[in-house]
mmCIF file of C-alpha atoms in Angstrom:
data_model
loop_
_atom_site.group_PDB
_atom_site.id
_atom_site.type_symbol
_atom_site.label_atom_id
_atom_site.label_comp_id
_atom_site.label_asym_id
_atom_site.label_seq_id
_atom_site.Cartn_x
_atom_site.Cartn_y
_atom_site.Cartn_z
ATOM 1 C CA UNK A 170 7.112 -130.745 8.082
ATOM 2 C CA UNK A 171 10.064 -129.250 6.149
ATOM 3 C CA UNK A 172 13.248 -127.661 7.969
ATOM 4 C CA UNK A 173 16.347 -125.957 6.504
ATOM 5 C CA UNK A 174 19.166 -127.911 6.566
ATOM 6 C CA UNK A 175 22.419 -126.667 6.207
ATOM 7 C CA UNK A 176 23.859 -129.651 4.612
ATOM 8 C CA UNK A 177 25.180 -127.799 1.644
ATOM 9 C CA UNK A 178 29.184 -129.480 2.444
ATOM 10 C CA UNK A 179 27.714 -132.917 1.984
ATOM 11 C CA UNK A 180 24.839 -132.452 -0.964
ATOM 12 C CA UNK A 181 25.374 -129.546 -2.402
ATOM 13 C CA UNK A 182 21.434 -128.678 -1.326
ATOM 14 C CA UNK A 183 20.484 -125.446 0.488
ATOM 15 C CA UNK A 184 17.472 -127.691 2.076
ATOM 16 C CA UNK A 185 15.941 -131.288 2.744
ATOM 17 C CA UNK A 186 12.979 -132.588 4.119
ATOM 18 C CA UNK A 187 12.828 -133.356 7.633
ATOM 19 C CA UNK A 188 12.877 -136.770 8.233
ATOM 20 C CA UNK A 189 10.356 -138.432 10.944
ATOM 21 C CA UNK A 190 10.903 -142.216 11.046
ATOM 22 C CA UNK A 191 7.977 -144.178 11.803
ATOM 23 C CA UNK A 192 5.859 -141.029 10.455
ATOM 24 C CA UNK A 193 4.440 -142.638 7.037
ATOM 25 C CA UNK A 194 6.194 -145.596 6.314
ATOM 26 C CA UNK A 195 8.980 -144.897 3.987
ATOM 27 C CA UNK A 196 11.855 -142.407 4.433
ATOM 28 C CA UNK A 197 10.981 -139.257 1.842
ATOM 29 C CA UNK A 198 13.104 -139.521 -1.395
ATOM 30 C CA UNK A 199 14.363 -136.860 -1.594
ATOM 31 C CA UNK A 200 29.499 -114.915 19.862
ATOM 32 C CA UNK A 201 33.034 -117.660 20.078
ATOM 33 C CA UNK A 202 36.112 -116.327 21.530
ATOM 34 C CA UNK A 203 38.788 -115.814 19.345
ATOM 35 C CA UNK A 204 41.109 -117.633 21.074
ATOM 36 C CA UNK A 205 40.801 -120.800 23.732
ATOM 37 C CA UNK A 206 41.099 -120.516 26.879
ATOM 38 C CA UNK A 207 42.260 -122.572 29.708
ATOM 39 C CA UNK A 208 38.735 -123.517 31.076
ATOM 40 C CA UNK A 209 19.172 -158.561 8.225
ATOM 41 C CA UNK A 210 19.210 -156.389 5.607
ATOM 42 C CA UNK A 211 22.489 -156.470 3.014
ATOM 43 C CA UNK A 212 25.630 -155.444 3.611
ATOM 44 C CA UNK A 213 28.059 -153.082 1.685
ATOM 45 C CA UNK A 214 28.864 -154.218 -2.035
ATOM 46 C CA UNK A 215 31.521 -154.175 -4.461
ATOM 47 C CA UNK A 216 29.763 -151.355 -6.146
ATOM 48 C CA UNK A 217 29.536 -149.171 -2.798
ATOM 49 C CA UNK A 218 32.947 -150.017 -2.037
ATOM 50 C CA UNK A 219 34.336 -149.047 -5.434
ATOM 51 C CA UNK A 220 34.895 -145.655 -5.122
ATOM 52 C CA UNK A 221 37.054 -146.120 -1.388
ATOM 53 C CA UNK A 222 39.572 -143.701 -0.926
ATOM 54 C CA UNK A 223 42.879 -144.174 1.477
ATOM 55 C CA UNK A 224 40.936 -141.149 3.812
ATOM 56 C CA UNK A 225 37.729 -143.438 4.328
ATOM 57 C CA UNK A 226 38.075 -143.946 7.889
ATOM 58 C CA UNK A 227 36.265 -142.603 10.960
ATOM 59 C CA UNK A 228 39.203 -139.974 11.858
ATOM 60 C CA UNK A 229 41.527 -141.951 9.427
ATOM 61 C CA UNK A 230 44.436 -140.454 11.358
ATOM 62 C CA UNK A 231 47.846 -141.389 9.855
ATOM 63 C CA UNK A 232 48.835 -138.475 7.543
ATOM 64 C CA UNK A 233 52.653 -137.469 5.770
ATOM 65 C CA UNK A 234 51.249 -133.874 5.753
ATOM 66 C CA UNK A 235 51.201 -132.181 8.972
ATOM 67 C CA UNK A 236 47.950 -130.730 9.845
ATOM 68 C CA UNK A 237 47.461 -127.099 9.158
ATOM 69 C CA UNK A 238 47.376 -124.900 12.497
ATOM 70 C CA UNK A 239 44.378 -124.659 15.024
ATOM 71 C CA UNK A 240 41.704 -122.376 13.884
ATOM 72 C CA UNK A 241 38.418 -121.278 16.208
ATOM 73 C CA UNK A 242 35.971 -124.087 14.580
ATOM 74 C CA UNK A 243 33.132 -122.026 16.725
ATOM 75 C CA UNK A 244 33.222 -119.020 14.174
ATOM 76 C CA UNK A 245 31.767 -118.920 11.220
ATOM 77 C CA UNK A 246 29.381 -122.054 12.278
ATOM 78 C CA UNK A 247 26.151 -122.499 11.036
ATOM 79 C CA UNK A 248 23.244 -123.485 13.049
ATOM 80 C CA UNK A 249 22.765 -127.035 14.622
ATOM 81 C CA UNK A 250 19.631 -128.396 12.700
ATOM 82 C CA UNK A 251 17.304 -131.578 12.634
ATOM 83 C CA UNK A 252 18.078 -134.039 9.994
ATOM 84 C CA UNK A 253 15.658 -137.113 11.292
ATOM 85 C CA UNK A 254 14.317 -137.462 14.266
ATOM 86 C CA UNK A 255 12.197 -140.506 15.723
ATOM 87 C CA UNK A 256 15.087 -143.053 16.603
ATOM 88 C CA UNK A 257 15.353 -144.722 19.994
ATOM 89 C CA UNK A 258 18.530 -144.100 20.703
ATOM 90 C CA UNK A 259 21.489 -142.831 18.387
ATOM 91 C CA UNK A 260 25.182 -143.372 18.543
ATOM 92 C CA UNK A 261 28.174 -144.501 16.874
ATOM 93 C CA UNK A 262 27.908 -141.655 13.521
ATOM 94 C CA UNK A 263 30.516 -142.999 10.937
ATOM 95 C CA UNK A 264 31.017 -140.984 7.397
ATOM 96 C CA UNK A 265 32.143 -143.428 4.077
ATOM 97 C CA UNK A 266 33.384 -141.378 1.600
ATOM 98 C CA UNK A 267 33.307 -144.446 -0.805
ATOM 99 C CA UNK A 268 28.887 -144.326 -1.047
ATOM 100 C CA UNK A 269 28.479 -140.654 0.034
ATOM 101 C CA UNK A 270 26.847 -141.987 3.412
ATOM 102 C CA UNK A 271 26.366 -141.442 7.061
ATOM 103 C CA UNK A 272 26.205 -144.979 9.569
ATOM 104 C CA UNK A 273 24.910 -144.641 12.582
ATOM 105 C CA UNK A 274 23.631 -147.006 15.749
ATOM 106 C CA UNK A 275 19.960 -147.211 16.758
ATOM 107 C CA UNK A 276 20.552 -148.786 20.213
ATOM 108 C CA UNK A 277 17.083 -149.216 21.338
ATOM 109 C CA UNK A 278 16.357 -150.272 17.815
ATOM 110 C CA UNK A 279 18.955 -152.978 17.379
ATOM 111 C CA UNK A 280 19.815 -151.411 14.034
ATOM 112 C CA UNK A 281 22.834 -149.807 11.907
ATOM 113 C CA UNK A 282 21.134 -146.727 10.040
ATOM 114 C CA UNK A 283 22.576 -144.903 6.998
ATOM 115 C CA UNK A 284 21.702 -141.729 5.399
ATOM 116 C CA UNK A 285 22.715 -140.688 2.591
ATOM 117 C CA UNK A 286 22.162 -137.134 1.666
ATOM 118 C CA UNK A 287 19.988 -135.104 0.669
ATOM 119 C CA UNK A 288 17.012 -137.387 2.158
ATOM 120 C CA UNK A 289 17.854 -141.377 1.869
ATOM 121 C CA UNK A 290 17.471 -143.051 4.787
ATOM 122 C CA UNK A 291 17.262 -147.072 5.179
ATOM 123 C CA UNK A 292 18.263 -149.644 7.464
ATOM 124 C CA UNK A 293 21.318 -150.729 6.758
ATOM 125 C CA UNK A 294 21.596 -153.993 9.390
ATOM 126 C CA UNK A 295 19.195 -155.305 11.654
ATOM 127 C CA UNK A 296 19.699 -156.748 14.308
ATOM 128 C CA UNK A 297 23.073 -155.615 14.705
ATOM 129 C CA UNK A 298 24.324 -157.063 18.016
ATOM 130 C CA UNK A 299 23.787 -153.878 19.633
ATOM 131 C CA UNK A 300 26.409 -151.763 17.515
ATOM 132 C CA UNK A 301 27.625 -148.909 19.133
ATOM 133 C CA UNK A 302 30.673 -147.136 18.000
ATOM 134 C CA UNK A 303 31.180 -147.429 14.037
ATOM 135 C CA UNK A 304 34.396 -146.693 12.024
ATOM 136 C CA UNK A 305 35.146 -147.564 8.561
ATOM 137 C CA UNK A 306 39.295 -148.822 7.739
ATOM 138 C CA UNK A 307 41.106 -148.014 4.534
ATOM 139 C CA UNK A 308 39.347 -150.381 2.685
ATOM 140 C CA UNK A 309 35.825 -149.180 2.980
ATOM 141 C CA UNK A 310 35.168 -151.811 5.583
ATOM 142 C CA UNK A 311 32.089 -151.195 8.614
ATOM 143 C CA UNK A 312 33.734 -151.643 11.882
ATOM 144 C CA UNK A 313 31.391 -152.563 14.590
ATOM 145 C CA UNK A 314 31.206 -152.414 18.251
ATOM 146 C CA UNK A 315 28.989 -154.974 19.096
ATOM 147 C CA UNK A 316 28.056 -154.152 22.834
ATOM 148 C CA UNK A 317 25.286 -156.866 23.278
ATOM 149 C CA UNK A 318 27.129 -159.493 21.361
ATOM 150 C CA UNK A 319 30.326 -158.331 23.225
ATOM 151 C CA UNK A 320 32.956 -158.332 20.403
ATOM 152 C CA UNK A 321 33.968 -155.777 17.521
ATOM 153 C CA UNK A 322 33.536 -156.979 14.030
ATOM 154 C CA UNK A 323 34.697 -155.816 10.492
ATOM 155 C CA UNK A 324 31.956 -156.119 7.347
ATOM 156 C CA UNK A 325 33.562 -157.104 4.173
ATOM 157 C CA UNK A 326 33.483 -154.474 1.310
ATOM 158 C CA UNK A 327 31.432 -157.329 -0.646
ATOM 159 C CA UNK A 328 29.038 -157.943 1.703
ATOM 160 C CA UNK A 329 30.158 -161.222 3.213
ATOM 161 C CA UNK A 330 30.134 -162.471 6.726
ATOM 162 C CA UNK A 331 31.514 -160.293 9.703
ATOM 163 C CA UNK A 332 34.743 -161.214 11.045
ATOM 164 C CA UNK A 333 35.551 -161.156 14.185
ATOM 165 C CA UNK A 334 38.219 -158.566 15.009
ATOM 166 C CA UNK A 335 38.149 -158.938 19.066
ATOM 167 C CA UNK A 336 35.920 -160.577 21.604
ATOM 168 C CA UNK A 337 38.011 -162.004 24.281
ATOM 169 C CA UNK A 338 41.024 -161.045 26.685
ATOM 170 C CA UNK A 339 43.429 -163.458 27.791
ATOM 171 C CA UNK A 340 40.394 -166.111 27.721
ATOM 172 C CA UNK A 341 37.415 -164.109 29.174
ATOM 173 C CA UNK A 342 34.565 -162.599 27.114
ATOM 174 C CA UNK A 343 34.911 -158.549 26.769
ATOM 175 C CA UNK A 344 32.394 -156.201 28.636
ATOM 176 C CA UNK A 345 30.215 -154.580 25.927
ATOM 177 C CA UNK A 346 32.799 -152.837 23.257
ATOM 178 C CA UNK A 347 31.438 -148.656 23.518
ATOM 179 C CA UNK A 348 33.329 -146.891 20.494
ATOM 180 C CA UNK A 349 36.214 -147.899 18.018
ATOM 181 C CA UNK A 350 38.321 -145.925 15.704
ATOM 182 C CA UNK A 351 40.532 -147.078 13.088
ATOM 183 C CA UNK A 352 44.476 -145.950 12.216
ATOM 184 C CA UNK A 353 45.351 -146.013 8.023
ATOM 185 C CA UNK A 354 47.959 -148.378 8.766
ATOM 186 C CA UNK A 355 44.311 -150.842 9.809
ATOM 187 C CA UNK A 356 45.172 -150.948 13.842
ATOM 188 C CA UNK A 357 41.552 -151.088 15.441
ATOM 189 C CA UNK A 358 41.552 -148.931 19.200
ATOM 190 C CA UNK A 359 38.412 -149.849 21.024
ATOM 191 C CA UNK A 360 36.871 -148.923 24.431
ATOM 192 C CA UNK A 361 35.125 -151.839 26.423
ATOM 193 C CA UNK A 362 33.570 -150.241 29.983
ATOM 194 C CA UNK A 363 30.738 -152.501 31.361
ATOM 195 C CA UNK A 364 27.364 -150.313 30.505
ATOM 196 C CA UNK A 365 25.157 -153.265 28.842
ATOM 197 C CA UNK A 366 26.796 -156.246 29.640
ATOM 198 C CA UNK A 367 24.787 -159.249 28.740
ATOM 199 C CA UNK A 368 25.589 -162.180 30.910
ATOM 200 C CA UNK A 369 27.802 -162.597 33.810
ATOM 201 C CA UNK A 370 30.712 -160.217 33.347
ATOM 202 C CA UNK A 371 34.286 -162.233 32.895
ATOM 203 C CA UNK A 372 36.686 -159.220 33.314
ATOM 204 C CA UNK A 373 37.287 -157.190 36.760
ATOM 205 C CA UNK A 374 37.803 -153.933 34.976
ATOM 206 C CA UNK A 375 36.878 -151.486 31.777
ATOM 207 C CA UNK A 376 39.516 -151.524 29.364
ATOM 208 C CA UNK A 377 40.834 -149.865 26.265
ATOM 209 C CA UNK A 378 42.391 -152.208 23.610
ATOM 210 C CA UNK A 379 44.448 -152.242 20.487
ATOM 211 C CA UNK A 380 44.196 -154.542 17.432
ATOM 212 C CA UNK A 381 47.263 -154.563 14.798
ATOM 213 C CA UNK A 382 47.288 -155.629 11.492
ATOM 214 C CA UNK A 383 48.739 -158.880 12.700
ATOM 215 C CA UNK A 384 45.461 -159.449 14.170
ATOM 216 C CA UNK A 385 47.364 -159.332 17.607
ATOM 217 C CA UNK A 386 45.560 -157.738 21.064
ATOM 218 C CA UNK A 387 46.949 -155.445 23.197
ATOM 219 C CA UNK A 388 45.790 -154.138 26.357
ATOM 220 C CA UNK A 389 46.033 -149.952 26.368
ATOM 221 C CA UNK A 390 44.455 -149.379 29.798
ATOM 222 C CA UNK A 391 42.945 -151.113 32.335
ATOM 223 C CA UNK A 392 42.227 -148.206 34.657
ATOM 224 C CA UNK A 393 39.824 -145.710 33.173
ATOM 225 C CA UNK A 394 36.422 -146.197 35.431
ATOM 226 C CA UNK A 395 34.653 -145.613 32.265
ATOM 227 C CA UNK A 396 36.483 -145.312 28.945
ATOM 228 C CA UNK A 397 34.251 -144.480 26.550
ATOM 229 C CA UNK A 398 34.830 -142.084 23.189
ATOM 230 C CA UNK A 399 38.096 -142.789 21.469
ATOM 231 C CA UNK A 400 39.306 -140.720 18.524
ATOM 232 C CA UNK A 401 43.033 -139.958 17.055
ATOM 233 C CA UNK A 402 45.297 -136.625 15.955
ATOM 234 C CA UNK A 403 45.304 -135.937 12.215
ATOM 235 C CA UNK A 404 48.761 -137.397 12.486
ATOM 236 C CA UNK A 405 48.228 -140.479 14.032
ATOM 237 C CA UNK A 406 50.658 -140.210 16.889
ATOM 238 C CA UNK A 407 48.337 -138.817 19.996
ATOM 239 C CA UNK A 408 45.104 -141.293 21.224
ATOM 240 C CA UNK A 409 42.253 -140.077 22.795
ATOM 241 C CA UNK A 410 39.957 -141.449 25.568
ATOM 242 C CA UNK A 411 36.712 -140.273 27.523
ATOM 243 C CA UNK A 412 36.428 -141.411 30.472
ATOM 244 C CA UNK A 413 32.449 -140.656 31.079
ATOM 245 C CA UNK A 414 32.984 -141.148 35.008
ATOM 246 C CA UNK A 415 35.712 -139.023 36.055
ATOM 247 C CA UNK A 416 35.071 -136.685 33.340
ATOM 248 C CA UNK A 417 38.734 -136.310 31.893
ATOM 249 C CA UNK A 418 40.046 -137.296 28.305
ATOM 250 C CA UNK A 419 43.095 -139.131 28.414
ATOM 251 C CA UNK A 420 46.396 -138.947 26.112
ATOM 252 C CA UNK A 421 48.630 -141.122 24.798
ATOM 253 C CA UNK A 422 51.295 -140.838 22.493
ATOM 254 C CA UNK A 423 50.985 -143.312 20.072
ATOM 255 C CA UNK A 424 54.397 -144.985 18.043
ATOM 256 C CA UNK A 425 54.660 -146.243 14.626
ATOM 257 C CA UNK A 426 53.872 -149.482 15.151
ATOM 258 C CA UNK A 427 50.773 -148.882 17.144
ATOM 259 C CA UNK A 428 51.674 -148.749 20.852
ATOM 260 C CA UNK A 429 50.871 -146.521 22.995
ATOM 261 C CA UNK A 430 52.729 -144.736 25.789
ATOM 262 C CA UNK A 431 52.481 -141.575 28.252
ATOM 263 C CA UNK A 432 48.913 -141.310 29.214
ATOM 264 C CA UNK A 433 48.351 -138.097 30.611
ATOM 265 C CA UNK A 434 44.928 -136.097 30.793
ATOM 266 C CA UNK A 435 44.179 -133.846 28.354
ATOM 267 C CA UNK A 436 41.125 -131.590 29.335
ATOM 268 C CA UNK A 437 38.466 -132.442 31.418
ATOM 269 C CA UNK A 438 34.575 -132.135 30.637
ATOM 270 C CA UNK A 439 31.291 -133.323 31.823
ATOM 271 C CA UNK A 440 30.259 -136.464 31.142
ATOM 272 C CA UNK A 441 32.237 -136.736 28.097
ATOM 273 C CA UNK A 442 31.134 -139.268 25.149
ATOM 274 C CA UNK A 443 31.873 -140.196 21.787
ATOM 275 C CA UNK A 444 34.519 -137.869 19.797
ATOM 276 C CA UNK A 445 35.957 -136.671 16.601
ATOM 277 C CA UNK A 446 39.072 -134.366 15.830
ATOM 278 C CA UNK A 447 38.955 -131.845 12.650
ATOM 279 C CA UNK A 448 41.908 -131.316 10.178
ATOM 280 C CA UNK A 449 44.001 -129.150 12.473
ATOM 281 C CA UNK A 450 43.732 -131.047 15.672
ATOM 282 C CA UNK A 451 40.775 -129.604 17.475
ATOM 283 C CA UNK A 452 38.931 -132.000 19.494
ATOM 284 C CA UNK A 453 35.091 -132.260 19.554
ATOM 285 C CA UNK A 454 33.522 -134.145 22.694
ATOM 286 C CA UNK A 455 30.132 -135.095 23.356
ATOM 287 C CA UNK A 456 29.120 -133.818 26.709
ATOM 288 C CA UNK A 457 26.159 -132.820 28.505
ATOM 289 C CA UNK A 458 24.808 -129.542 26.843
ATOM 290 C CA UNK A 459 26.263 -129.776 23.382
ATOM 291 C CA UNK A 460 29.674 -130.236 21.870
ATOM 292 C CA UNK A 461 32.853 -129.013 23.981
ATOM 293 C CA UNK A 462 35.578 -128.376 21.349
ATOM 294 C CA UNK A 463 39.562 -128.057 22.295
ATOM 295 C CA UNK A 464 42.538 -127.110 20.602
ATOM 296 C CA UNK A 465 45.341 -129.362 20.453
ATOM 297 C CA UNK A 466 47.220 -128.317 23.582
ATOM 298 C CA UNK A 467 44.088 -128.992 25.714
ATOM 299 C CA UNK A 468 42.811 -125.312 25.919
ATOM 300 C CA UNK A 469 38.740 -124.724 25.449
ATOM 301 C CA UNK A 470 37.706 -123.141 22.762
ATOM 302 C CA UNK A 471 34.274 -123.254 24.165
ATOM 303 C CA UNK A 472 30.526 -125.406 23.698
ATOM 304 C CA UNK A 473 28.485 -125.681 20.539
ATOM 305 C CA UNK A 474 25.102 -126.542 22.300
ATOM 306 C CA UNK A 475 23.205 -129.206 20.971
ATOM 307 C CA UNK A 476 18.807 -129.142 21.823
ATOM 308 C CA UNK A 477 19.241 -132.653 23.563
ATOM 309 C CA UNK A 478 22.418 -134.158 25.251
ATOM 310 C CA UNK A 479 24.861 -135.571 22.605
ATOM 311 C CA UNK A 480 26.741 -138.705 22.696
ATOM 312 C CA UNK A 481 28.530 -139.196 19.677
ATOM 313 C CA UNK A 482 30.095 -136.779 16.616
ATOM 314 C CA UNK A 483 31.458 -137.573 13.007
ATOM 315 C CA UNK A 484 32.779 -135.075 10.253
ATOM 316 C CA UNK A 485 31.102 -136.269 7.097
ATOM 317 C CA UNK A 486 29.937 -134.598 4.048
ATOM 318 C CA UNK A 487 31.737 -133.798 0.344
ATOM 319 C CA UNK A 488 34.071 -131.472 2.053
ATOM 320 C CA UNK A 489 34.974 -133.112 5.488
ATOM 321 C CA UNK A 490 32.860 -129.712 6.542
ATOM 322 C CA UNK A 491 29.815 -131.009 8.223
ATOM 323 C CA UNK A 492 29.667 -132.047 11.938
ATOM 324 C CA UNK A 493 27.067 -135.008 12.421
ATOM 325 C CA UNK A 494 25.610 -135.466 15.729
ATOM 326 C CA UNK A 495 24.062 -138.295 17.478
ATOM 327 C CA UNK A 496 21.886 -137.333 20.559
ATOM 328 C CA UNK A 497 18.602 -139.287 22.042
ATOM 329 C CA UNK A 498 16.326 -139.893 19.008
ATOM 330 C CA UNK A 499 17.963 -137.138 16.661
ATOM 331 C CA UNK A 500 20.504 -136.971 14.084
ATOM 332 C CA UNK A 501 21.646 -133.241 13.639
ATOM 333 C CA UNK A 502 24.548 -131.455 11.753
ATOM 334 C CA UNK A 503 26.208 -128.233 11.433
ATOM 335 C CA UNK A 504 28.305 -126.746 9.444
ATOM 336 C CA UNK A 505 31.757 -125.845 9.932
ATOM 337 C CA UNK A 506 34.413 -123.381 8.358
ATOM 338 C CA UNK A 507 36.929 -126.598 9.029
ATOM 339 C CA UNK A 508 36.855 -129.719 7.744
ATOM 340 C CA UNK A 509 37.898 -133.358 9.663
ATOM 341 C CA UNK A 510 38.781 -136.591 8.585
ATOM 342 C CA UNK A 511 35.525 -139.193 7.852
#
């Protein structure tokens, strides 16, 4: 079966084949308002790491140039379309500039997925310790949130051993690590609520954590009932958090060393999930019927929906213009008239 794709931001094709996996083996080689309102198989090489750009981050956030100002990301869209189907269950979507490539989490499969465009897909780590979230730091590195293993990991650029970037708190084992996203100066935010724990749980609440490049843990919040997406500004200085059971997205400000301060909500949505934030600030939750987009001071710009309930979303492509979403057994991606950070 063959689809039109509109992946034309991130392969420069006007079409691809629909992928199906399990369906023959191998994957195949080749009216918005105008203003919101108030509603084990290898790891990365040297060679795939060669080409790393500063900007290869999920969201890589800290910027010198201010971000341009909010634009209606809901006109000029293209249509949400199929690019594989098949999966058990997707999260985590992660663009790396430095191999032209989408990662992505198979939780019922126990896998880290990668596509790279127009039609490559492969298996990029199994098992994977039930990755969830993915993010990839300045270097080109995988960052994992490794929900049945209970820790969040970084992949060397040359394919060596995962190191461990978190998996205790003050002496007891995390919860199951959700989603992680990673500043340019390398501090690691990560979300730990208590969805798959494996074993007797350790901690008496869901927390949200910080990792600096001193390889010192912090403790963000300890009273979200179920943090869950995490994403930051273009600029680096304003966190986000879902918290999936009270439905509201939390902000903080965020200083230059990392710390965060003034949580405050910032919209509210339901069920919110995994996000992402475009190049002038709008933020893009998962929720129940599609993608619920906000400009920076909160304000809805409205829903893109989505065929099946979303959790996760990741700007990708050659020109930062694609939207990749994760929902049920489906990857799918629009196109946008504004780009975001990978």
């Amino acid at each position: 079966m063959f689809l039109a794709l509109l992946l034309g931001a991130c392969s420069g094709a006007s079409s691809t084949e629909l992928f199906e996996r399990g369906a023959g083996g191998a994957a195949p080689s080749a009216s918005p308002s105008a203003s919101p309102t108030d509603t084990p198989s290898p790891d990365m090489t040297d060679d795939d790491a060669a080409a790393q750009t500063p900007d290869g981050g999920k969201k890589d956030a800290t910027s010198p140039t201010p971000p341009a100002q909010p634009k209606n990301p809901m006109a000029g869209a293209g249509a949400v379309t199929k690019v594989a189907v098949g999966y058990g269950s997707l999260e985590g979507p992660v663009w790396r500039s430095a191999s032209s490539s989408l990662f992505f989490s198979d939780l019922d499969g126990n896998s880290i997925e990668r596509f790279a465009p127009p039609a490559t897909f492969s298996t990029y780590r199994f098992p994977s310790g039930g990755s969830n979230g993915l993010a990839v730091d300045a270097q080109g590195q995988l960052v994992v949130c490794e929900g049945k293993n209970r820790r969040v990991t970084r992949t060397p650029s040359n394919g060596g051993a995962p190191e461990i970037i978190a998996a205790e708190w003050q002496g007891a084992k995390l919860n199951a690590p959700n989603d992680v996203i990673v500043r340019s100066d390398g501090t690691v935010y990560f979300t730990d609520p208590d969805y798959s724990v494996q074993g007797a749980r350790e901690l008496e609440f869901n927390g949200v954590y910080r990792v600096g490049p001193n390889k010192v843990m912090a403790l963000v919040a300890d009273d979200l009932a179920k943090p869950n997406g995490i994403a930051l500004s273009p600029s680096g200085a304003t966190l986000y958090v879902t918290d999936e059971a009270s439905g509201f997205i939390r902000a903080y400000d965020v200083a230059s060393d990392g710390a965060t301060s003034n949580p405050r909500k910032f919209a509210e949505a339901s069920h919110p999930d995994g996000m992402a934030v475009d190049d002038t600030g709008n933020v893009y939750v998962a929720v129940e019927t599609g993608i619920a987009i906000f400009a920076p001071d909160g304000s809805s710009w409205g829903t893109l929906p989505v065929p099946q309930q979303p959790a996760n979303v990741a700007f990708g492509g050659s020109t930062g213009k694609t939207l990749f979403i994760t929902a049920l057994d489906t990857l799918y991606a629009v196109d946008l008239e504004v780009a975001g950070p990978p």
